[in-house]
Amino acid sequence: QVQLVESGGGSVQAGGSLKLSCVAYGSWYGTLCMAWFRQAPGKEREWVAGLDSDGSTTYADSVKGRFTISRDNHKVTLFLQMNNLVPEDTAMYYCAADNRRRQGNCYPSELWTADSGYWGQGTQVTVSS
């Protein structure tokens, strides 16, 4: 069983930066596959970025070049560095983990759904213009 706890959200002006953290607690086998999602009011949850077990990263087009996903060396804390924030980034941000594999790599995080894997409670990010 894995528990995820996010932190680091807050309110910033457009152009500002925030760094989100997500600590994983519990036990698991191997390296967790982890990702960040977000959900704005009245919208569906959307995938933001994923981190594969081999360290490779993927990003949604809307955040590419502005956000960076990373993990600490102990592989229990996931980060999301968010730069040049815009009001459209305002949302609840969720950390997710899943250990399903496909051909040796993590099952693509952009395909994860809320009814599988592990999810944190979320941290709010608000960007004002």
Coordinates of C-alpha atoms in Angstrom, one line a residue:
Q1 CA 0.0 0.0 0.0
V2 CA 1.3 3.5 -0.9
Q3 CA 0.2 6.8 0.5
L4 CA 1.1 10.1 -1.2
V5 CA 1.2 13.5 0.4
E6 CA 1.6 16.6 -1.7
S7 CA 2.8 20.0 -0.5
G8 CA 4.1 23.3 -2.0
G9 CA 0.9 24.7 -3.5
G10 CA 0.0 28.4 -3.1
S11 CA -0.9 31.6 -4.8
V12 CA 1.4 33.4 -7.2
Q13 CA 1.2 36.1 -9.8
A14 CA 1.6 35.2 -13.5
G15 CA 5.2 34.7 -14.4
G16 CA 6.0 33.4 -11.0
S17 CA 7.2 29.9 -9.9
L18 CA 6.3 27.2 -7.5
K19 CA 7.8 23.8 -6.6
L20 CA 5.4 21.0 -5.6
S21 CA 6.6 18.0 -3.6
C22 CA 5.0 14.6 -3.1
V23 CA 6.3 12.1 -0.5
A24 CA 5.5 8.5 -0.9
Y25 CA 4.9 6.4 2.2
G26 CA 4.5 2.7 2.5
S27 CA 6.0 -0.3 0.7
W28 CA 6.4 -1.2 -2.9
Y29 CA 8.6 -3.3 -5.1
G30 CA 11.1 -1.7 -7.4
T31 CA 10.9 2.0 -8.5
L32 CA 7.5 3.6 -8.4
C33 CA 6.1 5.0 -11.6
M34 CA 5.0 8.5 -10.7
A35 CA 3.2 11.4 -12.3
W36 CA 1.4 14.7 -11.7
F37 CA -2.1 15.5 -12.7
R38 CA -4.3 18.6 -12.2
Q39 CA -7.9 19.5 -12.2
A40 CA -9.3 23.0 -12.6
P41 CA -12.8 23.9 -11.4
G42 CA -15.5 22.5 -13.8
K43 CA -12.9 20.6 -15.8
E44 CA -11.8 17.0 -16.0
R45 CA -8.6 15.9 -14.4
E46 CA -5.7 16.2 -16.9
W47 CA -2.3 14.7 -17.0
V48 CA 0.6 17.1 -16.5
A49 CA 3.9 15.1 -16.4
G50 CA 5.2 11.6 -15.9
L51 CA 8.4 10.1 -14.6
D52 CA 9.3 6.6 -15.7
S53 CA 11.3 4.1 -13.6
D54 CA 14.3 4.6 -15.8
G55 CA 14.2 8.4 -15.2
S56 CA 12.7 9.4 -18.5
T57 CA 10.2 12.2 -18.4
T58 CA 7.1 13.2 -20.5
Y59 CA 5.1 16.4 -20.4
A60 CA 1.8 17.7 -21.6
D61 CA 2.2 20.2 -24.4
S62 CA 0.6 22.9 -22.3
V63 CA 3.5 22.7 -19.7
K64 CA 6.4 21.6 -21.8
G65 CA 9.4 24.0 -21.4
R66 CA 7.9 25.5 -18.2
F67 CA 7.5 22.5 -15.8
T68 CA 10.1 20.0 -14.7
I69 CA 9.3 16.7 -13.0
S70 CA 12.0 15.1 -11.0
R71 CA 12.6 12.7 -8.1
D72 CA 15.1 12.6 -5.2
N73 CA 17.9 10.1 -5.0
H74 CA 16.0 8.0 -2.5
K75 CA 13.1 7.8 -5.0
V76 CA 10.5 8.5 -2.4
T77 CA 9.9 12.2 -3.1
L78 CA 8.5 13.5 -6.4
F79 CA 8.9 17.2 -7.4
L80 CA 7.2 19.5 -9.9
Q81 CA 9.1 22.7 -10.6
M82 CA 6.7 25.1 -12.2
N83 CA 8.1 28.2 -13.9
N84 CA 6.5 31.1 -15.9
L85 CA 3.1 30.2 -14.4
V86 CA 0.0 31.5 -16.2
P87 CA -3.6 31.8 -14.9
E88 CA -4.5 28.7 -16.9
D89 CA -2.3 26.7 -14.6
T90 CA -4.7 27.3 -11.7
A91 CA -5.9 23.9 -10.5
M92 CA -5.7 21.3 -7.8
Y93 CA -2.5 19.4 -8.4
Y94 CA -2.4 15.7 -7.7
C95 CA 0.5 13.3 -7.3
A96 CA -0.1 9.7 -8.6
A97 CA 1.8 6.5 -8.5
D98 CA 1.3 3.2 -10.3
N99 CA 3.4 0.1 -10.7
R100 CA 1.9 -1.4 -13.8
R101 CA 4.4 -2.1 -16.5
R102 CA 4.2 -2.4 -20.2
Q103 CA 7.1 -4.0 -22.0
G104 CA 9.4 -3.3 -19.1
N105 CA 8.6 0.4 -18.8
C106 CA 5.9 2.1 -16.7
Y107 CA 2.4 1.9 -18.1
P108 CA 2.1 5.4 -19.8
S109 CA 1.0 7.8 -17.1
E110 CA -1.1 9.9 -19.5
L111 CA -3.4 6.8 -19.6
W112 CA -3.8 6.4 -15.8
T113 CA -7.3 6.9 -14.4
A114 CA -8.4 7.9 -11.0
D115 CA -9.8 4.4 -10.2
S116 CA -6.3 2.8 -10.4
G117 CA -3.0 3.2 -8.7
Y118 CA -2.5 5.6 -5.8
W119 CA -3.4 9.2 -5.5
G120 CA -2.7 12.0 -3.1
Q121 CA -5.2 14.5 -1.7
G122 CA -4.0 17.3 -3.9
T123 CA -2.4 20.8 -3.4
Q124 CA -4.0 24.0 -4.7
V125 CA -2.1 26.2 -7.1
T126 CA -3.6 29.6 -7.9
V127 CA -2.1 31.9 -10.5
S128 CA -3.4 35.5 -10.7
S129 CA -3.0 37.8 -13.7

